[in-house]
XYZ file of C-alpha atoms in Angstrom:
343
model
C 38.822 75.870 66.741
C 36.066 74.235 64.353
C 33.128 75.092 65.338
C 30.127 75.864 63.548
C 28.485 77.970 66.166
C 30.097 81.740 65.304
C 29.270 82.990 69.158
C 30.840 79.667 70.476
C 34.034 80.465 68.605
C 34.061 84.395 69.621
C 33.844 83.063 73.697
C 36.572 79.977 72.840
C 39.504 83.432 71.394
C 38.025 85.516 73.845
C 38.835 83.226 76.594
C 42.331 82.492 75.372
C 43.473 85.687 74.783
C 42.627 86.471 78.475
C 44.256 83.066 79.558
C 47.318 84.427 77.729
C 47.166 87.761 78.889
C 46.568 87.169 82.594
C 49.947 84.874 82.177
C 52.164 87.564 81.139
C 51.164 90.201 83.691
C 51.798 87.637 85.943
C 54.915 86.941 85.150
C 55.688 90.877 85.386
C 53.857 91.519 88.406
C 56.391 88.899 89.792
C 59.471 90.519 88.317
C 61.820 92.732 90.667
C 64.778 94.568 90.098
C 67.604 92.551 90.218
C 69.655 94.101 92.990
C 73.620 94.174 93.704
C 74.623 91.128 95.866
C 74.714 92.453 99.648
C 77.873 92.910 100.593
C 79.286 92.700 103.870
C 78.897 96.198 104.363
C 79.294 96.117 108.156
C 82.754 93.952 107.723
C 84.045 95.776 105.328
C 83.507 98.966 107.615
C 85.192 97.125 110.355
C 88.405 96.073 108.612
C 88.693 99.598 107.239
C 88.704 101.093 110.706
C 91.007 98.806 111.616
C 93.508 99.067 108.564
C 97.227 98.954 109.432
C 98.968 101.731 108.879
C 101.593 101.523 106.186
C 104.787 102.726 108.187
C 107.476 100.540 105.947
C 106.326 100.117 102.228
C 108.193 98.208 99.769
C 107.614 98.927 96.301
C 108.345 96.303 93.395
C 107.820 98.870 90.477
C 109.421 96.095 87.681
C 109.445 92.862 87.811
C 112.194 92.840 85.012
C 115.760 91.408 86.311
C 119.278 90.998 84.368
C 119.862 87.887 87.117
C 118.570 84.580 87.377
C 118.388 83.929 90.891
C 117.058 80.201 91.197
C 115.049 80.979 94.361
C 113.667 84.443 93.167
C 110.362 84.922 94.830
C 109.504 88.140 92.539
C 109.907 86.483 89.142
C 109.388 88.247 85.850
C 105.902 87.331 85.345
C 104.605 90.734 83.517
C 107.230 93.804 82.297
C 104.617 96.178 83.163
C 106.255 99.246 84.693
C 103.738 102.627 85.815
C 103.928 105.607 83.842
C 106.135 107.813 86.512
C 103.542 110.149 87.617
C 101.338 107.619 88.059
C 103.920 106.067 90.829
C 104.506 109.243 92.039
C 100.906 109.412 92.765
C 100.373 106.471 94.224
C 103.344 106.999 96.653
C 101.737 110.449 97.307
C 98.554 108.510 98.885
C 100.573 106.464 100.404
C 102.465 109.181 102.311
C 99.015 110.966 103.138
C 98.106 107.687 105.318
C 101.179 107.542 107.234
C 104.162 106.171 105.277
C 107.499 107.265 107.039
C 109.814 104.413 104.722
C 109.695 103.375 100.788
C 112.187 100.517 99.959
C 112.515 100.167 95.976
C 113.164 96.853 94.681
C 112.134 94.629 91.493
C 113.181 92.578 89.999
C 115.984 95.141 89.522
C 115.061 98.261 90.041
C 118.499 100.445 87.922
C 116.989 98.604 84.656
C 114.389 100.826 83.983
C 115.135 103.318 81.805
C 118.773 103.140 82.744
C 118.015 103.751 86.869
C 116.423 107.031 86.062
C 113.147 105.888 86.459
C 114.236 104.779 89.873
C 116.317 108.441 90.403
C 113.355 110.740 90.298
C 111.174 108.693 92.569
C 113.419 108.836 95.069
C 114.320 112.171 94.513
C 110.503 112.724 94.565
C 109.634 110.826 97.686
C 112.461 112.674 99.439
C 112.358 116.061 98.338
C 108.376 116.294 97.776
C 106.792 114.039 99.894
C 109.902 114.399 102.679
C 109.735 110.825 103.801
C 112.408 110.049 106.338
C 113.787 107.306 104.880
C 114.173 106.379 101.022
C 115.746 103.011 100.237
C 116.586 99.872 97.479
C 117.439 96.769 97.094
C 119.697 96.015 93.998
C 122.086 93.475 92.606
C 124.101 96.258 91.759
C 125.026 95.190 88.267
C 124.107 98.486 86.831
C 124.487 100.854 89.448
C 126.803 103.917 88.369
C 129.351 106.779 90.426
C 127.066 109.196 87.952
C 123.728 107.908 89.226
C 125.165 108.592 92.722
C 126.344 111.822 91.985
C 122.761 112.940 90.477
C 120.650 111.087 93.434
C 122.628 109.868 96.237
C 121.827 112.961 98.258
C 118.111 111.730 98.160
C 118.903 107.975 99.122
C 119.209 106.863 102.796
C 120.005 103.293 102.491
C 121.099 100.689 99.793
C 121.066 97.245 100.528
C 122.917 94.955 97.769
C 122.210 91.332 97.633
C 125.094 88.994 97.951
C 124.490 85.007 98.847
C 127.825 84.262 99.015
C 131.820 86.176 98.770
C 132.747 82.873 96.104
C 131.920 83.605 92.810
C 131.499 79.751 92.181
C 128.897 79.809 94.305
C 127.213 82.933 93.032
C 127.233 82.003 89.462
C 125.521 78.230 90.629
C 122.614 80.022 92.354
C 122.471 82.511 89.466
C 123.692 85.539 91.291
C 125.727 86.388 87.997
C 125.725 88.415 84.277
C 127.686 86.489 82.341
C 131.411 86.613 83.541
C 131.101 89.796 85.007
C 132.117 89.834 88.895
C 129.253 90.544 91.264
C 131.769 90.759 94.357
C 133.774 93.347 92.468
C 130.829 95.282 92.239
C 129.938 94.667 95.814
C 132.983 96.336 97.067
C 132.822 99.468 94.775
C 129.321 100.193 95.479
C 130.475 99.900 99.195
C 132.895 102.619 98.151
C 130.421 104.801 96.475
C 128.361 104.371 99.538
C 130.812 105.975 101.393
C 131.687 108.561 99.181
C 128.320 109.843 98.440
C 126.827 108.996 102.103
C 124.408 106.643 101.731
C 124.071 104.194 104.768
C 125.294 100.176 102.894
C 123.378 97.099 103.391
C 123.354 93.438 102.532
C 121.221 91.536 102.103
C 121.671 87.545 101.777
C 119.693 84.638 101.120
C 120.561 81.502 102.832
C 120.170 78.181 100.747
C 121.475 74.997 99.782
C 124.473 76.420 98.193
C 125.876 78.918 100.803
C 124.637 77.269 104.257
C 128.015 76.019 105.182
C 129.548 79.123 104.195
C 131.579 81.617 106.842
C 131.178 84.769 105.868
C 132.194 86.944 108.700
C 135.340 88.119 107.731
C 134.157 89.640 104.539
C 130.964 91.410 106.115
C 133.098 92.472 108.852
C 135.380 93.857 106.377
C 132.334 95.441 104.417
C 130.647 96.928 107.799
C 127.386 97.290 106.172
C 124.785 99.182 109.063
C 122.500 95.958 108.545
C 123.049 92.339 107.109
C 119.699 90.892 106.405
C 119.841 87.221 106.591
C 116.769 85.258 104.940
C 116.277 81.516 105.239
C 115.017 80.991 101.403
C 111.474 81.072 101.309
C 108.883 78.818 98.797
C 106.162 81.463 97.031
C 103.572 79.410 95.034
C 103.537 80.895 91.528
C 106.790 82.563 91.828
C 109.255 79.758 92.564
C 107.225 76.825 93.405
C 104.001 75.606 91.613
C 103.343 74.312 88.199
C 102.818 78.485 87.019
C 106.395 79.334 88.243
C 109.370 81.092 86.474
C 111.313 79.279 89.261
C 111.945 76.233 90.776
C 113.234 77.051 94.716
C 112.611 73.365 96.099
C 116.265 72.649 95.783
C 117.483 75.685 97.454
C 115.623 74.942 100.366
C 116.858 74.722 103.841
C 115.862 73.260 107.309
C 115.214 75.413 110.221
C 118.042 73.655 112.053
C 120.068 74.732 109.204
C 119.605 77.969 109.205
C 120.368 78.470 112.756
C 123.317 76.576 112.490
C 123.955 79.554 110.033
C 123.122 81.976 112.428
C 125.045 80.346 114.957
C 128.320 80.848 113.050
C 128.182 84.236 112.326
C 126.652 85.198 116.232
C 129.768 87.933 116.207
C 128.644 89.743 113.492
C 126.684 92.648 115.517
C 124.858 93.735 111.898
C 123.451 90.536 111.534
C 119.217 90.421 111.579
C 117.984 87.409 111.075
C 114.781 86.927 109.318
C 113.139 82.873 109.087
C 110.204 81.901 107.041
C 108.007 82.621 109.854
C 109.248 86.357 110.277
C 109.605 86.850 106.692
C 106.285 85.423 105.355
C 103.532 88.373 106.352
C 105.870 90.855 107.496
C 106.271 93.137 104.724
C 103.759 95.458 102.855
C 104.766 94.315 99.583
C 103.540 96.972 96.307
C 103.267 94.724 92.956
C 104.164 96.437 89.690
C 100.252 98.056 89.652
C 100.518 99.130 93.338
C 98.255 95.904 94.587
C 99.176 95.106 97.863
C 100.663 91.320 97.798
C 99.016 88.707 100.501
C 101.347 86.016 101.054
C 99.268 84.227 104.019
C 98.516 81.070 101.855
C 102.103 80.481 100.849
C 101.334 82.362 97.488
C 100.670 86.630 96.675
C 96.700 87.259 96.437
C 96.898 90.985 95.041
C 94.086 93.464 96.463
C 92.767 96.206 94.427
C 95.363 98.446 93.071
C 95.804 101.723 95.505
C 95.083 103.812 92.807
C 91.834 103.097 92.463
C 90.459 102.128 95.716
C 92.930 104.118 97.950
C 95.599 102.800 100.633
C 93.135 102.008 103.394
C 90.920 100.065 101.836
C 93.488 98.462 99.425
C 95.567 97.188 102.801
C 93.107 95.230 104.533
C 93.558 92.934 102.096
C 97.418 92.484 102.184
C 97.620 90.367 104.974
C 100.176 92.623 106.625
C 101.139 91.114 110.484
C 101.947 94.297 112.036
C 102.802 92.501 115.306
C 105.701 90.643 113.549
C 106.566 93.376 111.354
C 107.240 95.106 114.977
C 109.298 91.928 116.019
C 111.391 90.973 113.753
C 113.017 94.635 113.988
C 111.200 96.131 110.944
C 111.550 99.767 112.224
C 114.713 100.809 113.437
C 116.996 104.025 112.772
C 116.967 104.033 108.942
C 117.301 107.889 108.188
C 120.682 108.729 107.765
C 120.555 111.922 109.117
C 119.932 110.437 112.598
C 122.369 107.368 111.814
C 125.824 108.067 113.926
C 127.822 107.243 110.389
C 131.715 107.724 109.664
C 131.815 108.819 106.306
């Protein structure tokens, strides 16, 4: 500003610092709060009036496995395991909206701390939380008479996984610990089952390797109160997908080939068949952080963990199909108490 007039220059800062001031405080006076995106609150009201209830929950606690199943759909992605009274609080909420059934699987569930992590929940959810049914699902590699001595009284059901009664066979699809016999184990645990009444499952998957396989005499010999048969099952990020531990493709088989399967074994009065279709949204499935897992788009989409939003909101997001839950048999008589059982 050169100018010679003194009063000229006073008017020429005077007027700029009002230009410059007006500017801010309009800048201000246009300013508001940012505010939290809206939320669907109204449809997220809605799908938590309409939550499923969480009858039959199945709880992966461990993702951690001694067996290298080639079509494992629950791969050892993290070896994050709860602190137990976390679990046991979790399972408490769970219980408090409705849970009558807790299946325990993994991975495998006896490897944690020697299957006495896996002892005092079910002791828990039987004794405390009186659930009528308590349950697993095990390879049964490290399943002891002792641990059924201390807990077996809790336990309604175990189901064991067997593919196939050759060990060949078993040790191609991975079904194996070194040379150590899984069908040896099989038929001891059966034993123990007995002894210690607990109602004895199996549970098979049915793949490339085993389709042509007639097992009836052997589960007819076994008499297990269930055989769950499961046409193997592709799970983006678990065995299928660039980010998978696994590569399933290989083990996969037709729908005409599994009913072929079915076909074989139509004497076997335990049998319960379960296809991709049944399988796929059928199952409240509990990660190792107690997310619900949505399996809708042929992968698992967790939810929020249970623990810190609760069960009802936590479910609406696990894609649950109660309908087919319902029809492919998912609640039946699995209390042992009320099971008519010669032990």
């Amino acid at each position: 500003l050169q100018m010679t007039d003194p009063h000229s220059q006073n008017r020429m800062l005077l007027q700029l610092c009002i230009s410059t001031l007006s500017y801010v405080l309009s800048k201000v006076c246009s300013y508001r709060t940012p505010r939290p995106p809206v939320s669907p609150p109204d449809r997220k009201l809605g799908e938590l009036q309409t939550a499923p209830t969480p009858t039959s929950v199945n709880y992966h606690f461990t993702r951690k496995c001694n067996y290298k199943c080639g079509f494992c759909f629950h791969t050892a992605k993290t070896s994050f395991v709860l602190p137990l009274e976390e679990a046991k609080r979790g399972l408490k909420l769970l219980k408090e909206s409705r849970m009558e059934k807790i299946n325990f699987s993994g991975g495998e569930p006896y490897l944690e701390d020697k299957g006495e992590f896996l002892g005092k929940l079910v002791q828990y959810c039987k004794v405390d939380l009186q659930l009528p049914s308590v349950s697993i699902v095990s390879n049964g590699s490290m399943i002891t008479e002792r641990w059924f001595q201390k807990y077996g009284d809790y336990l309604d059901i175990l189901a064991i996984s067997c593919d196939s009664f050759d060990e060949s066979t078993n040790q191609l699809i991975g079904r194996a610990q070194g040379r150590k016999s899984h069908l040896d184990n099989l038929y001891k645990i059966r034993n123990w089952c007995q002894q210690y009444k607990v109602a004895f499952k199996i549970n098979s998957v049915i793949n490339t390797f085993n389709v042509d396989e007639d097992m009836t005499e052997h589960i007819t010999e076994l008499n297990p109160v269930r055989w769950k048969v499961f046409q193997c099952l592709l799970i983006d990020g678990e065995n299928a997908g660039e980010t998978a531990l696994r590569e399933a493709e290989r083990f996969i088989i037709s729908d005409q080939m599994f009913q072929e399967f079915l076909e074989r074994h139509s004497s076997v009065s335990c049998l319960v068949p379960e296809s991709n279709e049944k399988m796929r949204n059928s199952y409240l499935i509990l990660d190792e952080y107690m997310r619900f897992l949505d399996c809708r788009q042929g992968r698992k989409d967790p939810s929020k963990s249970i623990l810190d939003v609760g069960v009802k909101e936590a479910i609406c997001f696990s894609g649950f199909d109660e309908k087919m839950f319902l029809k492919r048999g998912g609640k039946y008589v699995w209390s042992k108490a009320d099971m008519k059982l010669d032990w």
